[in-house]
């Protein structure tokens, strides 16, 4: 029985999977914390592989964005205690107007922002922002910034994550590896490649040719980028394509591999929790704003120089040769990541902080 508060989370899918990935994870963790959640999404199709049980989860309703503007829907809806506007998606005006017309007091209205390690984030986190126009003029919205330090909103982390990781023991890990890379030699690294279209991809692929390492390529943009790069290569590295998997399956991939190339926002956090070596392809932004975001993250990670160099070349911040993935550098990267994970495990999670914030209605 979900006795907690009722949350309306709004999510628009921009161009990849992270908006929905983050919102679904948030939905699931709030429900696991005893809350009731309505997730309003404009394009929920990715849930078919990302969260196969999404439409049968107790305490969770996944609803089409368009319904939030239907008068008949709105009249039948019990009012939520908290509105979450994910990544500044702008709530449907009819939904807001209905709230203003029918509520004695405004809900807690949270604008959940994108994840960043930049130093201005703690100053912006939990800042109230008066609404200056539209049906909710005079109400207040609060900006919630996820982050890597205790003075931010924190990160999404399931309460059973460590238990799940312990259950994924050496036996399960080697079975996973055997299933997905049966020909991997004992001295070979198993590498996952979740990326956009990195300029240094041909360099990475060329580096792996003739080595015992095996590349696992998730579907979508990573596979398209690899196929395009391979078309121009006389010799190919050992690699194989992966099917789409749900979020738990994606975690197991990260846990089973020795090195994970991740991207965007959600898989970066999952790679940190996985505790294996990782390299991050940040979501490119037109004005190169992502360069500062990348440097801020590397600063927070206290990344060794070679890992900074790899990130700059991988993200096209710097031209030049991609440093090779030799054994010892890979071990150093893993140690950097594990130190970062240990720090993060001591912080309150995003859901803990959201619940504390919402409790003071
Ligand atoms: O897909 P992304 O590039 O999403 C991006 C980022 O979120 C970015 O911040 C945002 O601005 C942009 O979308 C619009 O990368 P990300 O964040 O890692 O999200 C991918 C999600 O998909 C992640 O939760 C992992 C999940 N996933 C699976 O669960 N199974 C799969 O098979 C695959 C390939 C991905």
Coordinates of C-alpha atoms and ligand atoms in Angstrom, one line a residue:
X1 CA 0.0 0.0 0.0
X2 CA 1.6 3.3 -1.1
X3 CA 0.8 5.6 1.8
X4 CA 3.2 8.4 0.7
X5 CA 2.6 11.6 -1.2
X6 CA 1.3 11.7 -4.8
X7 CA 3.8 13.0 -7.4
X8 CA 3.2 14.1 -11.0
X9 CA 6.4 13.8 -13.0
X10 CA 6.5 15.4 -16.5
X11 CA 9.0 14.2 -19.1
X12 CA 9.5 15.1 -22.7
X13 CA 11.9 12.9 -24.7
X14 CA 14.3 15.1 -26.6
X15 CA 16.6 13.0 -28.8
X16 CA 18.1 10.1 -26.8
X17 CA 17.1 7.9 -23.9
X18 CA 18.4 9.9 -20.9
X19 CA 15.4 12.0 -20.2
X20 CA 13.1 9.0 -20.0
X21 CA 15.9 6.9 -18.4
X22 CA 16.3 9.4 -15.5
X23 CA 12.6 10.0 -15.1
X24 CA 11.8 6.3 -15.0
X25 CA 14.5 5.7 -12.4
X26 CA 13.2 8.6 -10.4
X27 CA 9.6 7.2 -10.7
X28 CA 10.7 3.8 -9.6
X29 CA 12.8 5.0 -6.6
X30 CA 10.0 7.3 -5.4
X31 CA 7.5 4.4 -5.6
X32 CA 10.0 2.2 -3.7
X33 CA 10.1 4.9 -1.0
X34 CA 6.3 4.5 -0.6
X35 CA 5.2 7.3 -2.8
X36 CA 2.5 7.2 -5.5
X37 CA 3.7 8.5 -8.9
X38 CA 2.1 9.5 -12.2
X39 CA 4.7 9.8 -15.0
X40 CA 3.4 11.9 -17.9
X41 CA 5.6 11.2 -21.0
X42 CA 5.2 12.5 -24.6
X43 CA 7.0 9.4 -26.1
X44 CA 7.1 6.4 -23.7
X45 CA 8.0 3.9 -26.5
X46 CA 11.5 3.3 -25.1
X47 CA 9.9 1.8 -21.9
X48 CA 9.1 -1.2 -24.0
X49 CA 12.8 -2.3 -23.7
X50 CA 14.1 0.0 -20.9
X51 CA 11.4 -1.0 -18.3
X52 CA 9.3 -3.8 -19.6
X53 CA 7.0 -3.9 -16.6
X54 CA 6.5 -0.1 -16.5
X55 CA 2.7 -0.4 -17.2
X56 CA 2.0 -2.9 -14.5
X57 CA 4.0 -1.5 -11.6
X58 CA 2.0 -0.9 -8.4
X59 CA 2.1 2.7 -7.2
X60 CA 3.0 3.9 -10.7
X61 CA 0.8 5.2 -13.6
X62 CA 2.5 6.0 -16.9
X63 CA 0.2 8.4 -18.7
X64 CA 0.4 10.0 -22.1
X65 CA 1.4 13.7 -22.0
X66 CA -1.6 14.7 -24.1
X67 CA -4.0 13.4 -21.4
X68 CA -2.7 16.1 -19.0
X69 CA -4.6 18.6 -21.2
X70 CA -7.9 16.7 -21.3
X71 CA -10.6 18.3 -19.1
X72 CA -12.2 14.9 -18.4
X73 CA -8.9 13.5 -17.3
X74 CA -8.1 16.4 -15.1
X75 CA -11.5 16.4 -13.4
X76 CA -11.0 12.8 -12.4
X77 CA -7.5 13.2 -11.1
X78 CA -6.8 13.4 -7.4
X79 CA -4.5 16.4 -7.1
X80 CA -0.8 15.6 -6.6
X81 CA 1.3 16.9 -3.7
X82 CA 4.4 17.5 -5.8
X83 CA 4.9 18.5 -9.4
X84 CA 8.2 17.6 -11.0
X85 CA 9.1 19.4 -14.3
X86 CA 12.0 17.3 -15.6
X87 CA 14.8 19.1 -17.4
X88 CA 12.7 22.2 -17.8
X89 CA 10.1 20.5 -20.0
X90 CA 7.4 23.1 -19.4
X91 CA 4.1 21.6 -18.0
X92 CA 1.0 21.6 -20.2
X93 CA -0.8 25.0 -19.7
X94 CA -4.2 23.3 -19.3
X95 CA -2.8 21.1 -16.5
X96 CA -1.4 24.1 -14.7
X97 CA -4.6 26.2 -15.2
X98 CA -6.7 23.3 -13.8
X99 CA -4.4 23.1 -10.7
X100 CA -4.7 26.9 -10.1
X101 CA -8.5 26.7 -10.4
X102 CA -9.0 23.7 -8.2
X103 CA -6.4 23.9 -5.4
X104 CA -6.5 25.8 -2.2
X105 CA -2.7 26.0 -2.2
X106 CA 0.0 25.4 -4.8
X107 CA 1.8 22.0 -4.9
X108 CA 5.5 21.7 -4.3
X109 CA 6.7 22.5 -7.8
X110 CA 10.2 21.2 -8.6
X111 CA 12.2 21.9 -11.8
X112 CA 14.6 19.0 -11.9
X113 CA 17.7 20.1 -13.8
X114 CA 20.4 18.3 -15.7
X115 CA 23.4 16.8 -13.9
X116 CA 26.6 18.9 -13.7
X117 CA 29.7 19.1 -11.5
X118 CA 30.2 22.8 -12.3
X119 CA 30.9 25.0 -9.3
X120 CA 27.8 27.2 -9.8
X121 CA 25.4 24.2 -9.2
X122 CA 25.4 24.4 -5.4
X123 CA 24.6 28.1 -5.5
X124 CA 21.5 27.4 -7.8
X125 CA 20.3 24.3 -6.0
X126 CA 16.9 24.7 -4.2
X127 CA 16.7 28.4 -5.3
X128 CA 13.0 29.4 -5.4
X129 CA 11.9 31.0 -8.7
X130 CA 8.6 33.1 -8.7
X131 CA 6.4 32.4 -11.7
X132 CA 5.9 35.6 -13.5
X133 CA 3.3 34.7 -16.2
X134 CA 0.7 32.3 -17.2
X135 CA -2.1 30.7 -15.1
X136 CA 0.3 30.1 -12.1
X137 CA 1.6 33.6 -11.9
X138 CA 2.5 34.3 -8.3
X139 CA 3.2 30.7 -7.5
X140 CA 6.8 29.5 -6.9
X141 CA 8.9 26.9 -8.6
X142 CA 12.0 25.4 -7.0
X143 CA 15.1 24.4 -9.0
X144 CA 16.6 21.1 -7.9
X145 CA 20.1 20.4 -9.2
X146 CA 21.5 16.9 -9.0
X147 CA 25.2 16.8 -8.3
X148 CA 28.3 15.0 -7.0
X149 CA 28.7 17.0 -3.7
X150 CA 26.6 17.1 -0.5
X151 CA 25.6 20.8 -1.2
X152 CA 23.7 19.7 -4.3
X153 CA 20.6 17.5 -4.9
X154 CA 22.7 14.3 -5.1
X155 CA 22.3 11.4 -7.5
X156 CA 19.7 8.7 -8.2
X157 CA 20.7 5.5 -6.4
X158 CA 18.4 2.5 -5.6
X159 CA 18.4 1.5 -1.9
X160 CA 19.1 -2.1 -3.0
X161 CA 21.9 -1.2 -5.5
X162 CA 24.8 -2.6 -3.3
X163 CA 22.8 -5.7 -2.5
X164 CA 22.2 -6.3 -6.3
X165 CA 25.9 -5.7 -7.0
X166 CA 26.9 -8.2 -4.3
X167 CA 24.4 -10.7 -5.8
X168 CA 26.1 -10.3 -9.1
X169 CA 29.0 -12.4 -7.8
X170 CA 32.1 -13.7 -9.7
X171 CA 30.1 -16.7 -10.9
X172 CA 27.4 -14.6 -12.4
X173 CA 29.9 -12.1 -13.8
X174 CA 31.9 -14.8 -15.5
X175 CA 28.7 -16.4 -16.8
X176 CA 27.6 -13.0 -18.2
X177 CA 31.0 -12.6 -19.9
X178 CA 30.9 -16.2 -21.3
X179 CA 27.4 -15.6 -22.7
X180 CA 28.3 -12.2 -24.3
X181 CA 31.9 -12.8 -25.3
X182 CA 32.5 -16.6 -25.5
X183 CA 35.9 -16.2 -27.3
X184 CA 37.4 -13.6 -24.9
X185 CA 40.9 -14.6 -24.0
X186 CA 42.0 -14.5 -20.3
X187 CA 44.2 -11.5 -21.0
X188 CA 41.5 -9.7 -23.0
X189 CA 39.5 -6.7 -21.7
X190 CA 35.7 -6.7 -22.1
X191 CA 34.8 -3.2 -23.2
X192 CA 31.3 -1.7 -23.6
X193 CA 30.8 1.2 -26.0
X194 CA 27.8 3.4 -25.3
X195 CA 28.6 6.7 -27.2
X196 CA 27.3 9.2 -29.7
X197 CA 29.7 9.7 -32.8
X198 CA 33.1 10.4 -31.2
X199 CA 35.7 11.7 -33.6
X200 CA 38.3 9.4 -32.0
X201 CA 36.2 6.3 -32.6
X202 CA 38.3 5.2 -35.6
X203 CA 41.4 5.5 -33.4
X204 CA 39.9 3.4 -30.6
X205 CA 38.8 0.7 -33.1
X206 CA 42.3 0.7 -34.8
X207 CA 43.9 0.4 -31.4
X208 CA 41.9 -2.7 -30.6
X209 CA 42.7 -4.5 -33.9
X210 CA 44.9 -7.6 -33.2
X211 CA 44.5 -7.3 -29.4
X212 CA 42.7 -9.9 -27.2
X213 CA 40.1 -7.2 -26.2
X214 CA 36.5 -7.5 -27.2
X215 CA 34.1 -4.6 -27.8
X216 CA 30.4 -4.8 -26.9
X217 CA 28.3 -2.3 -28.9
X218 CA 24.8 -1.3 -27.7
X219 CA 22.1 -0.6 -30.4
X220 CA 21.3 2.8 -31.8
X221 CA 23.8 5.5 -32.3
X222 CA 26.8 3.5 -31.0
X223 CA 26.2 0.7 -33.5
X224 CA 25.7 3.1 -36.4
X225 CA 28.9 4.9 -35.5
X226 CA 30.9 1.7 -35.3
X227 CA 29.6 0.3 -38.6
X228 CA 30.4 3.5 -40.3
X229 CA 34.0 3.6 -38.9
X230 CA 34.6 -0.1 -39.6
X231 CA 33.5 0.4 -43.3
X232 CA 36.8 2.3 -43.8
X233 CA 39.0 -0.2 -42.0
X234 CA 41.0 -3.0 -43.6
X235 CA 41.1 -5.0 -40.4
X236 CA 38.5 -5.1 -37.6
X237 CA 38.8 -5.5 -33.9
X238 CA 36.9 -8.3 -32.1
X239 CA 33.4 -6.9 -31.4
X240 CA 29.8 -7.8 -31.2
X241 CA 26.5 -5.9 -31.2
X242 CA 24.2 -6.0 -28.1
X243 CA 20.4 -6.0 -28.2
X244 CA 18.4 -3.3 -26.2
X245 CA 18.2 -4.4 -22.5
X246 CA 16.3 -3.0 -19.5
X247 CA 17.9 -0.7 -16.9
X248 CA 18.9 -3.6 -14.7
X249 CA 20.4 -5.5 -17.7
X250 CA 22.3 -2.3 -18.6
X251 CA 23.7 -2.2 -15.1
X252 CA 24.8 -5.9 -15.4
X253 CA 26.7 -5.0 -18.6
X254 CA 28.5 -2.2 -16.8
X255 CA 29.3 -4.5 -13.9
X256 CA 30.6 -7.4 -16.1
X257 CA 32.8 -5.3 -18.3
X258 CA 36.4 -4.1 -17.5
X259 CA 36.0 -0.8 -19.2
X260 CA 32.8 1.1 -20.0
X261 CA 32.4 3.9 -22.5
X262 CA 29.3 5.8 -21.3
X263 CA 27.5 8.9 -22.4
X264 CA 24.9 11.6 -21.5
X265 CA 23.9 11.6 -17.9
X266 CA 22.2 8.5 -16.6
X267 CA 24.7 5.9 -17.9
X268 CA 27.6 8.1 -16.5
X269 CA 26.0 7.7 -13.0
X270 CA 25.5 4.0 -13.6
X271 CA 29.1 3.7 -14.5
X272 CA 30.2 5.4 -11.3
X273 CA 28.0 3.0 -9.3
X274 CA 29.5 0.1 -11.3
X275 CA 33.0 0.8 -10.0
X276 CA 34.7 -0.3 -13.2
X277 CA 36.9 2.0 -15.3
X278 CA 34.9 4.3 -17.5
X279 CA 35.2 7.0 -20.1
X280 CA 32.4 9.5 -20.6
X281 CA 31.2 10.9 -23.9
X282 CA 29.4 14.0 -22.7
X283 CA 26.2 15.2 -24.5
X284 CA 27.6 17.7 -27.1
X285 CA 26.1 21.2 -26.9
X286 CA 26.2 23.8 -29.7
X287 CA 28.1 26.5 -27.8
X288 CA 30.7 23.9 -26.5
X289 CA 29.2 24.5 -23.1
X290 CA 29.8 20.8 -22.5
X291 CA 33.6 21.4 -22.4
X292 CA 33.3 23.2 -19.1
X293 CA 30.9 20.5 -17.8
X294 CA 33.5 17.8 -18.8
X295 CA 36.4 19.6 -17.1
X296 CA 34.4 20.3 -14.0
X297 CA 33.6 16.5 -13.8
X298 CA 37.3 15.6 -14.3
X299 CA 38.3 18.1 -11.6
X300 CA 35.7 16.6 -9.2
X301 CA 37.0 13.1 -10.0
X302 CA 40.6 14.3 -9.5
X303 CA 41.2 12.3 -12.7
X304 CA 44.8 11.3 -13.4
X305 CA 46.4 13.3 -16.3
X306 CA 46.2 10.4 -18.7
X307 CA 42.4 10.0 -18.0
X308 CA 41.9 13.7 -18.6
X309 CA 43.8 13.4 -21.9
X310 CA 41.7 10.4 -23.0
X311 CA 38.5 12.3 -22.1
X312 CA 39.6 15.4 -24.0
X313 CA 40.4 13.4 -27.2
X314 CA 37.4 11.2 -26.9
X315 CA 35.1 14.3 -26.5
X316 CA 36.8 16.2 -29.3
X317 CA 38.0 18.9 -26.9
X318 CA 41.5 18.2 -28.1
X319 CA 43.0 16.8 -31.3
X320 CA 45.7 14.2 -31.3
X321 CA 46.3 10.6 -30.4
X322 CA 44.0 8.7 -28.1
X323 CA 46.2 7.3 -25.3
X324 CA 46.3 3.5 -25.5
X325 CA 44.2 1.3 -23.2
X326 CA 47.2 -0.5 -21.7
X327 CA 46.6 -2.6 -18.6
X328 CA 48.1 -0.3 -16.0
X329 CA 46.3 2.8 -17.2
X330 CA 43.0 0.9 -17.1
X331 CA 43.7 -0.1 -13.5
X332 CA 44.4 3.5 -12.6
X333 CA 41.1 4.6 -14.1
X334 CA 39.3 1.9 -12.2
X335 CA 40.9 3.1 -8.9
X336 CA 39.9 6.7 -9.7
X337 CA 36.3 5.6 -10.3
X338 CA 36.1 3.6 -7.2
X339 CA 37.4 6.4 -5.1
X340 CA 34.7 8.6 -6.6
X341 CA 32.1 6.0 -5.9
X342 CA 33.2 5.7 -2.2
X343 CA 32.7 9.5 -1.9
X344 CA 29.3 9.4 -3.5
X345 CA 28.0 6.5 -1.3
X346 CA 28.4 8.8 1.7
X347 CA 26.0 11.4 0.2
X348 CA 22.2 11.6 0.5
X349 CA 20.6 10.4 -2.7
X350 CA 18.4 12.6 -4.9
X351 CA 15.3 10.8 -3.8
X352 CA 16.1 11.2 -0.1
X353 CA 16.6 15.0 -0.6
X354 CA 13.4 15.3 -2.7
X355 CA 11.4 13.5 0.0
X356 CA 12.8 15.8 2.7
X357 CA 12.0 18.8 0.6
X358 CA 8.5 17.6 -0.2
X359 CA 7.8 16.7 3.4
X360 CA 7.8 20.4 4.4
X361 CA 4.6 21.1 2.5
Ligands
LIG1 O1 20.7 8.4 -24.2 P1 21.5 9.5 -23.6 O2 22.4 10.1 -24.6 O3 20.6 10.6 -23.0 C1 20.9 11.9 -23.1 C2 21.3 12.5 -21.8 O4 20.4 12.1 -20.8 C3 21.5 14.0 -21.8 O5 21.7 14.5 -20.5 C4 20.2 14.6 -22.3 O6 20.3 15.9 -22.5 C5 19.9 14.0 -23.7 O7 19.7 12.5 -23.5 C6 18.6 14.5 -24.3 O8 22.4 8.9 -22.4 P2 22.0 8.5 -21.0 O9 21.7 9.7 -20.1 O10 23.0 7.5 -20.5 O11 20.6 7.7 -21.1 C7 20.6 6.5 -21.7 C8 19.7 5.6 -20.9 O12 19.3 4.4 -21.6 C9 20.4 5.1 -19.6 O13 19.4 5.1 -18.6 C10 20.7 3.6 -19.9 C11 19.6 3.3 -20.8 N1 19.7 2.1 -21.7 C12 19.2 0.9 -21.3 O14 18.6 0.8 -20.2 N2 19.3 -0.2 -22.0 C13 19.9 -0.1 -23.2 O15 20.0 -1.2 -23.9 C14 20.5 1.1 -23.6 C15 21.3 1.2 -24.9 C16 20.4 2.2 -22.8

